[in-house]
JSON list of C-alpha atoms and ligand atoms in Angstrom, two decimals:
[
{"chain": "A", "resi": 1483, "resn": "MET", "atom": "CA", "xyz": [-28.39, 13.72, 7.97]},
{"chain": "A", "resi": 1484, "resn": "HIS", "atom": "CA", "xyz": [-26.31, 15.49, 5.34]},
{"chain": "A", "resi": 1485, "resn": "GLU", "atom": "CA", "xyz": [-26.47, 14.27, 1.86]},
{"chain": "A", "resi": 1486, "resn": "SER", "atom": "CA", "xyz": [-23.01, 14.53, -0.22]},
{"chain": "A", "resi": 1487, "resn": "LYS", "atom": "CA", "xyz": [-22.14, 11.75, -2.58]},
{"chain": "A", "resi": 1488, "resn": "ILE", "atom": "CA", "xyz": [-18.84, 11.17, -3.66]},
{"chain": "A", "resi": 1489, "resn": "SER", "atom": "CA", "xyz": [-20.42, 10.93, -7.27]},
{"chain": "A", "resi": 1490, "resn": "GLY", "atom": "CA", "xyz": [-20.73, 14.78, -7.03]},
{"chain": "A", "resi": 1491, "resn": "CYS", "atom": "CA", "xyz": [-17.16, 14.91, -7.60]},
{"chain": "A", "resi": 1492, "resn": "LYS", "atom": "CA", "xyz": [-15.50, 14.73, -11.01]},
{"chain": "A", "resi": 1493, "resn": "ILE", "atom": "CA", "xyz": [-12.66, 15.59, -13.02]},
{"chain": "A", "resi": 1494, "resn": "ILE", "atom": "CA", "xyz": [-13.22, 18.70, -15.25]},
{"chain": "A", "resi": 1495, "resn": "ASN", "atom": "CA", "xyz": [-11.21, 19.17, -18.24]},
{"chain": "A", "resi": 1496, "resn": "LEU", "atom": "CA", "xyz": [-10.01, 22.48, -18.33]},
{"chain": "A", "resi": 1497, "resn": "PRO", "atom": "CA", "xyz": [-8.78, 24.15, -21.45]},
{"chain": "A", "resi": 1498, "resn": "ARG", "atom": "CA", "xyz": [-5.42, 24.19, -22.86]},
{"chain": "A", "resi": 1499, "resn": "ILE", "atom": "CA", "xyz": [-3.99, 27.21, -24.89]},
{"chain": "A", "resi": 1500, "resn": "GLN", "atom": "CA", "xyz": [-0.77, 25.76, -27.21]},
{"chain": "A", "resi": 1501, "resn": "THR", "atom": "CA", "xyz": [1.89, 28.17, -28.22]},
{"chain": "A", "resi": 1502, "resn": "GLU", "atom": "CA", "xyz": [4.89, 27.08, -29.60]},
{"chain": "A", "resi": 1503, "resn": "SER", "atom": "CA", "xyz": [6.38, 28.49, -26.40]},
{"chain": "A", "resi": 1504, "resn": "GLY", "atom": "CA", "xyz": [4.31, 26.71, -23.90]},
{"chain": "A", "resi": 1505, "resn": "ASP", "atom": "CA", "xyz": [0.83, 26.19, -22.80]},
{"chain": "A", "resi": 1506, "resn": "ILE", "atom": "CA", "xyz": [-1.53, 28.24, -21.10]},
{"chain": "A", "resi": 1507, "resn": "THR", "atom": "CA", "xyz": [-4.82, 27.49, -18.88]},
{"chain": "A", "resi": 1508, "resn": "SER", "atom": "CA", "xyz": [-7.11, 30.32, -18.17]},
{"chain": "A", "resi": 1509, "resn": "LEU", "atom": "CA", "xyz": [-9.96, 29.78, -15.38]},
{"chain": "A", "resi": 1510, "resn": "ASN", "atom": "CA", "xyz": [-12.71, 32.27, -15.73]},
{"chain": "A", "resi": 1511, "resn": "ASN", "atom": "CA", "xyz": [-15.00, 32.42, -13.21]},
{"chain": "A", "resi": 1512, "resn": "LEU", "atom": "CA", "xyz": [-18.52, 30.43, -13.41]},
{"chain": "A", "resi": 1513, "resn": "GLU", "atom": "CA", "xyz": [-17.18, 29.64, -17.14]},
{"chain": "A", "resi": 1514, "resn": "ASN", "atom": "CA", "xyz": [-14.99, 26.83, -16.52]},
{"chain": "A", "resi": 1515, "resn": "ILE", "atom": "CA", "xyz": [-15.81, 25.54, -12.85]},
{"chain": "A", "resi": 1516, "resn": "PRO", "atom": "CA", "xyz": [-19.19, 25.51, -11.69]},
{"chain": "A", "resi": 1517, "resn": "PHE", "atom": "CA", "xyz": [-19.02, 27.72, -8.58]},
{"chain": "A", "resi": 1518, "resn": "GLU", "atom": "CA", "xyz": [-17.82, 31.59, -7.96]},
{"chain": "A", "resi": 1519, "resn": "THR", "atom": "CA", "xyz": [-14.13, 31.63, -6.47]},
{"chain": "A", "resi": 1520, "resn": "HIS", "atom": "CA", "xyz": [-13.46, 33.55, -3.61]},
{"chain": "A", "resi": 1521, "resn": "ARG", "atom": "CA", "xyz": [-10.16, 32.22, -2.71]},
{"chain": "A", "resi": 1522, "resn": "VAL", "atom": "CA", "xyz": [-7.15, 30.47, -4.49]},
{"chain": "A", "resi": 1523, "resn": "TYR", "atom": "CA", "xyz": [-4.47, 28.92, -2.46]},
{"chain": "A", "resi": 1524, "resn": "TYR", "atom": "CA", "xyz": [-1.37, 26.41, -3.22]},
{"chain": "A", "resi": 1525, "resn": "LEU", "atom": "CA", "xyz": [0.15, 24.06, -1.58]},
{"chain": "A", "resi": 1526, "resn": "TYR", "atom": "CA", "xyz": [4.07, 23.63, -2.39]},
{"chain": "A", "resi": 1527, "resn": "ASP", "atom": "CA", "xyz": [7.38, 22.34, -0.92]},
{"chain": "A", "resi": 1528, "resn": "ILE", "atom": "CA", "xyz": [5.25, 19.40, 0.37]},
{"chain": "A", "resi": 1529, "resn": "PRO", "atom": "CA", "xyz": [7.59, 16.37, 1.73]},
{"chain": "A", "resi": 1530, "resn": "ASN", "atom": "CA", "xyz": [6.93, 13.03, -0.30]},
{"chain": "A", "resi": 1531, "resn": "ARG", "atom": "CA", "xyz": [5.59, 11.65, 2.75]},
{"chain": "A", "resi": 1532, "resn": "ALA", "atom": "CA", "xyz": [3.31, 14.24, 3.86]},
{"chain": "A", "resi": 1533, "resn": "ASP", "atom": "CA", "xyz": [-0.42, 13.41, 4.14]},
{"chain": "A", "resi": 1534, "resn": "ARG", "atom": "CA", "xyz": [-2.62, 16.99, 3.63]},
{"chain": "A", "resi": 1535, "resn": "GLY", "atom": "CA", "xyz": [-6.22, 17.46, 3.99]},
{"chain": "A", "resi": 1536, "resn": "GLY", "atom": "CA", "xyz": [-7.61, 14.83, 6.48]},
{"chain": "A", "resi": 1537, "resn": "HIS", "atom": "CA", "xyz": [-10.82, 17.06, 6.67]},
{"chain": "A", "resi": 1538, "resn": "ALA", "atom": "CA", "xyz": [-14.01, 17.81, 5.25]},
{"chain": "A", "resi": 1539, "resn": "HIS", "atom": "CA", "xyz": [-16.04, 21.25, 4.64]},
{"chain": "A", "resi": 1540, "resn": "LYS", "atom": "CA", "xyz": [-19.36, 21.65, 5.27]},
{"chain": "A", "resi": 1541, "resn": "LYS", "atom": "CA", "xyz": [-20.26, 24.54, 2.45]},
{"chain": "A", "resi": 1542, "resn": "LEU", "atom": "CA", "xyz": [-16.96, 24.93, 0.53]},
{"chain": "A", "resi": 1543, "resn": "PHE", "atom": "CA", "xyz": [-16.60, 23.79, -2.89]},
{"chain": "A", "resi": 1544, "resn": "GLN", "atom": "CA", "xyz": [-13.16, 23.35, -4.37]},
{"chain": "A", "resi": 1545, "resn": "LEU", "atom": "CA", "xyz": [-11.34, 22.73, -7.45]},
{"chain": "A", "resi": 1546, "resn": "VAL", "atom": "CA", "xyz": [-8.04, 21.27, -7.02]},
{"chain": "A", "resi": 1547, "resn": "VAL", "atom": "CA", "xyz": [-5.47, 21.04, -9.58]},
{"chain": "A", "resi": 1548, "resn": "ALA", "atom": "CA", "xyz": [-1.90, 19.46, -9.98]},
{"chain": "A", "resi": 1549, "resn": "VAL", "atom": "CA", "xyz": [-0.54, 22.68, -11.60]},
{"chain": "A", "resi": 1550, "resn": "SER", "atom": "CA", "xyz": [3.22, 20.98, -11.41]},
{"chain": "A", "resi": 1551, "resn": "GLY", "atom": "CA", "xyz": [4.13, 17.38, -10.49]},
{"chain": "A", "resi": 1552, "resn": "SER", "atom": "CA", "xyz": [1.59, 15.05, -9.17]},
{"chain": "A", "resi": 1553, "resn": "PHE", "atom": "CA", "xyz": [-0.31, 13.73, -5.98]},
{"chain": "A", "resi": 1554, "resn": "ASP", "atom": "CA", "xyz": [-3.37, 11.50, -4.90]},
{"chain": "A", "resi": 1555, "resn": "ILE", "atom": "CA", "xyz": [-6.37, 12.19, -3.61]},
{"chain": "A", "resi": 1556, "resn": "GLU", "atom": "CA", "xyz": [-8.68, 10.20, -1.65]},
{"chain": "A", "resi": 1557, "resn": "LEU", "atom": "CA", "xyz": [-12.20, 11.20, -1.58]},
{"chain": "A", "resi": 1558, "resn": "PHE", "atom": "CA", "xyz": [-14.54, 9.44, 1.31]},
{"chain": "A", "resi": 1559, "resn": "ASP", "atom": "CA", "xyz": [-18.43, 10.27, 1.77]},
{"chain": "A", "resi": 1560, "resn": "GLY", "atom": "CA", "xyz": [-19.13, 8.00, 4.60]},
{"chain": "A", "resi": 1561, "resn": "LYS", "atom": "CA", "xyz": [-19.65, 5.16, 2.36]},
{"chain": "A", "resi": 1562, "resn": "GLU", "atom": "CA", "xyz": [-17.71, 4.91, -0.71]},
{"chain": "A", "resi": 1563, "resn": "LYS", "atom": "CA", "xyz": [-13.77, 5.74, -1.48]},
{"chain": "A", "resi": 1564, "resn": "VAL", "atom": "CA", "xyz": [-12.52, 6.87, -4.57]},
{"chain": "A", "resi": 1565, "resn": "LYS", "atom": "CA", "xyz": [-8.83, 7.63, -5.49]},
{"chain": "A", "resi": 1566, "resn": "TYR", "atom": "CA", "xyz": [-7.71, 9.88, -7.76]},
{"chain": "A", "resi": 1567, "resn": "THR", "atom": "CA", "xyz": [-4.15, 10.66, -9.11]},
{"chain": "A", "resi": 1568, "resn": "LEU", "atom": "CA", "xyz": [-4.19, 14.34, -10.24]},
{"chain": "A", "resi": 1569, "resn": "ASN", "atom": "CA", "xyz": [-0.90, 15.08, -12.88]},
{"chain": "A", "resi": 1570, "resn": "GLN", "atom": "CA", "xyz": [-2.27, 17.06, -15.43]},
{"chain": "A", "resi": 1571, "resn": "PRO", "atom": "CA", "xyz": [-2.18, 20.78, -15.13]},
{"chain": "A", "resi": 1572, "resn": "ASP", "atom": "CA", "xyz": [-5.16, 20.91, -17.44]},
{"chain": "A", "resi": 1573, "resn": "GLN", "atom": "CA", "xyz": [-7.51, 18.82, -15.47]},
{"chain": "A", "resi": 1574, "resn": "GLY", "atom": "CA", "xyz": [-9.09, 19.70, -12.03]},
{"chain": "A", "resi": 1575, "resn": "LEU", "atom": "CA", "xyz": [-11.03, 17.74, -9.59]},
{"chain": "A", "resi": 1576, "resn": "LEU", "atom": "CA", "xyz": [-14.26, 19.18, -8.45]},
{"chain": "A", "resi": 1577, "resn": "ILE", "atom": "CA", "xyz": [-14.90, 18.14, -4.31]},
{"chain": "A", "resi": 1578, "resn": "ILE", "atom": "CA", "xyz": [-18.24, 19.14, -3.50]},
{"chain": "A", "resi": 1579, "resn": "PRO", "atom": "CA", "xyz": [-18.88, 20.24, 0.26]},
{"chain": "A", "resi": 1580, "resn": "GLY", "atom": "CA", "xyz": [-19.53, 17.14, 2.88]},
{"chain": "A", "resi": 1581, "resn": "ILE", "atom": "CA", "xyz": [-16.56, 14.90, 1.17]},
{"chain": "A", "resi": 1582, "resn": "TRP", "atom": "CA", "xyz": [-13.69, 13.86, 3.50]},
{"chain": "A", "resi": 1583, "resn": "ARG", "atom": "CA", "xyz": [-10.50, 13.88, 1.43]},
{"chain": "A", "resi": 1584, "resn": "ASN", "atom": "CA", "xyz": [-6.84, 13.12, 1.95]},
{"chain": "A", "resi": 1585, "resn": "LEU", "atom": "CA", "xyz": [-3.87, 14.28, -0.32]},
{"chain": "A", "resi": 1586, "resn": "ASN", "atom": "CA", "xyz": [-0.82, 12.10, -0.26]},
{"chain": "A", "resi": 1587, "resn": "ASN", "atom": "CA", "xyz": [1.98, 10.77, -2.69]},
{"chain": "A", "resi": 1588, "resn": "PHE", "atom": "CA", "xyz": [3.31, 14.28, -3.73]},
{"chain": "A", "resi": 1589, "resn": "SER", "atom": "CA", "xyz": [5.89, 14.12, -6.56]},
{"chain": "A", "resi": 1590, "resn": "GLY", "atom": "CA", "xyz": [8.95, 16.14, -5.93]},
{"chain": "A", "resi": 1591, "resn": "GLY", "atom": "CA", "xyz": [8.25, 19.79, -6.80]},
{"chain": "A", "resi": 1592, "resn": "GLY", "atom": "CA", "xyz": [4.23, 18.74, -6.73]},
{"chain": "A", "resi": 1593, "resn": "ILE", "atom": "CA", "xyz": [2.09, 21.84, -6.57]},
{"chain": "A", "resi": 1594, "resn": "CYS", "atom": "CA", "xyz": [-1.42, 21.87, -5.73]},
{"chain": "A", "resi": 1595, "resn": "LEU", "atom": "CA", "xyz": [-3.37, 24.62, -6.54]},
{"chain": "A", "resi": 1596, "resn": "VAL", "atom": "CA", "xyz": [-7.17, 25.31, -5.03]},
{"chain": "A", "resi": 1597, "resn": "LEU", "atom": "CA", "xyz": [-9.78, 27.62, -6.29]},
{"chain": "A", "resi": 1598, "resn": "ALA", "atom": "CA", "xyz": [-12.54, 27.64, -3.59]},
{"chain": "A", "resi": 1599, "resn": "SER", "atom": "CA", "xyz": [-16.19, 28.95, -3.17]},
{"chain": "A", "resi": 1600, "resn": "HIS", "atom": "CA", "xyz": [-15.71, 30.92, 0.02]},
{"chain": "A", "resi": 1601, "resn": "GLU", "atom": "CA", "xyz": [-12.79, 32.42, 1.92]},
{"chain": "A", "resi": 1602, "resn": "TYR", "atom": "CA", "xyz": [-11.09, 30.53, 4.82]},
{"chain": "A", "resi": 1603, "resn": "ASP", "atom": "CA", "xyz": [-12.95, 29.82, 7.68]},
{"chain": "A", "resi": 1604, "resn": "GLU", "atom": "CA", "xyz": [-12.10, 27.55, 10.42]},
{"chain": "A", "resi": 1605, "resn": "SER", "atom": "CA", "xyz": [-15.80, 26.79, 11.48]},
{"chain": "A", "resi": 1606, "resn": "ASP", "atom": "CA", "xyz": [-16.58, 25.37, 7.96]},
{"chain": "A", "resi": 1607, "resn": "TYR", "atom": "CA", "xyz": [-13.95, 22.54, 8.54]},
{"chain": "A", "resi": 1608, "resn": "ILE", "atom": "CA", "xyz": [-14.82, 19.17, 10.06]},
{"chain": "A", "resi": 1609, "resn": "ARG", "atom": "CA", "xyz": [-11.38, 18.00, 11.28]},
{"chain": "A", "resi": 1610, "resn": "GLU", "atom": "CA", "xyz": [-12.38, 14.64, 13.14]},
{"chain": "A", "resi": 1611, "resn": "ILE", "atom": "CA", "xyz": [-13.30, 11.45, 11.17]},
{"chain": "A", "resi": 1612, "resn": "GLU", "atom": "CA", "xyz": [-15.70, 10.48, 14.04]},
{"chain": "A", "resi": 1613, "resn": "GLU", "atom": "CA", "xyz": [-17.58, 13.94, 14.15]},
{"chain": "A", "resi": 1614, "resn": "TYR", "atom": "CA", "xyz": [-17.54, 13.46, 10.05]},
{"chain": "A", "resi": 1615, "resn": "ARG", "atom": "CA", "xyz": [-19.21, 9.98, 10.42]},
{"chain": "A", "resi": 1616, "resn": "ASN", "atom": "CA", "xyz": [-21.93, 11.33, 12.47]},
{"chain": "A", "resi": 1617, "resn": "TYR", "atom": "CA", "xyz": [-22.53, 14.40, 10.46]},
{"chain": "A", "resi": 1618, "resn": "VAL", "atom": "CA", "xyz": [-23.23, 11.92, 7.42]},
{"chain": "A", "resi": 1619, "resn": "SER", "atom": "CA", "xyz": [-24.79, 9.15, 8.92]},
{"chain": "B", "resi": 571, "resn": "TYD", "atom": "P1", "xyz": [-5.33, 23.13, 6.28]},
{"chain": "B", "resi": 571, "resn": "TYD", "atom": "O1", "xyz": [-6.51, 23.44, 5.25]},
{"chain": "B", "resi": 571, "resn": "TYD", "atom": "O2", "xyz": [-5.64, 22.11, 7.14]},
{"chain": "B", "resi": 571, "resn": "TYD", "atom": "O3", "xyz": [-4.38, 22.54, 5.17]},
{"chain": "B", "resi": 571, "resn": "TYD", "atom": "P2", "xyz": [-4.42, 21.06, 4.21]},
{"chain": "B", "resi": 571, "resn": "TYD", "atom": "O4", "xyz": [-5.68, 20.69, 3.81]},
{"chain": "B", "resi": 571, "resn": "TYD", "atom": "O5", "xyz": [-3.81, 21.38, 3.28]},
{"chain": "B", "resi": 571, "resn": "TYD", "atom": "O6", "xyz": [-3.52, 19.93, 4.87]},
{"chain": "B", "resi": 571, "resn": "TYD", "atom": "O7", "xyz": [-4.73, 24.27, 6.35]},
{"chain": "B", "resi": 571, "resn": "TYD", "atom": "C1", "xyz": [-3.20, 24.38, 7.00]},
{"chain": "B", "resi": 571, "resn": "TYD", "atom": "C2", "xyz": [-3.15, 25.64, 7.71]},
{"chain": "B", "resi": 571, "resn": "TYD", "atom": "O8", "xyz": [-3.08, 26.76, 6.94]},
{"chain": "B", "resi": 571, "resn": "TYD", "atom": "C3", "xyz": [-4.22, 25.67, 8.70]},
{"chain": "B", "resi": 571, "resn": "TYD", "atom": "O9", "xyz": [-3.34, 26.32, 10.05]},
{"chain": "B", "resi": 571, "resn": "TYD", "atom": "C4", "xyz": [-5.08, 26.82, 8.46]},
{"chain": "B", "resi": 571, "resn": "TYD", "atom": "C5", "xyz": [-4.11, 27.45, 7.37]},
{"chain": "B", "resi": 571, "resn": "TYD", "atom": "N1", "xyz": [-5.23, 28.26, 6.26]},
{"chain": "B", "resi": 571, "resn": "TYD", "atom": "C6", "xyz": [-5.15, 29.19, 6.16]},
{"chain": "B", "resi": 571, "resn": "TYD", "atom": "O10", "xyz": [-4.81, 30.03, 6.78]},
{"chain": "B", "resi": 571, "resn": "TYD", "atom": "N2", "xyz": [-6.13, 30.07, 4.78]},
{"chain": "B", "resi": 571, "resn": "TYD", "atom": "C7", "xyz": [-6.34, 28.85, 4.13]},
{"chain": "B", "resi": 571, "resn": "TYD", "atom": "O11", "xyz": [-6.66, 29.55, 3.08]},
{"chain": "B", "resi": 571, "resn": "TYD", "atom": "C8", "xyz": [-6.16, 27.59, 4.13]},
{"chain": "B", "resi": 571, "resn": "TYD", "atom": "C9", "xyz": [-6.53, 26.81, 2.79]},
{"chain": "B", "resi": 571, "resn": "TYD", "atom": "C10", "xyz": [-5.26, 27.20, 5.60]}
]
C-alpha cells in the first residue's frame, strides 16, 4: 500500500519580475520549489491531439510549468481525479510521487517545462494503469 494523495499536489505561484521589456521568472533551488532539482526537461513541438504522460513515478517530485501556451494535466491517485489547465508561465503544478498523470489538449506552440527531483530513471516509472492500481491499493 502506497500513500500518495492528490491533495499533496498543488499550484505554486512563481515569482514574476516585471520589466518594461518583458517579464522574468527565476526559480532558485529550494527557495521557490519544495525539492532539490536534479533535472530539467521540456516538451515542445507537441501535436494538439497528443496524449503525454500516462504514467506515475515512485519517488520523483516534479514541478510542471506551461512556459508557453497551454495544456491540461489530469491527476489520479487511485481514488480521486483532478484536472488542471496550465496556461501561466508564473504558475507551476507540483506533482508528488505516486500520482498518475495524463497531459493533453496542448495549444499550438505549447511548451511544458518540468523541473524534477531526480535524474532520468526508467525503473522509477509505473507505465501500466493496472500495475498502478495495485501499487496504490
Ligand atoms: P516519457 O517520460 O514517457 O514522456 P511523457 O511523459 O512526456 O509522455 O518519456 C518519453 C521518452 O523520452 C522515453 O523514451 C524516455 C525518454 N526520456 C529521457 O530519455 N529522459 C528524460 O528525462 C525523460 C523525461 C524522458
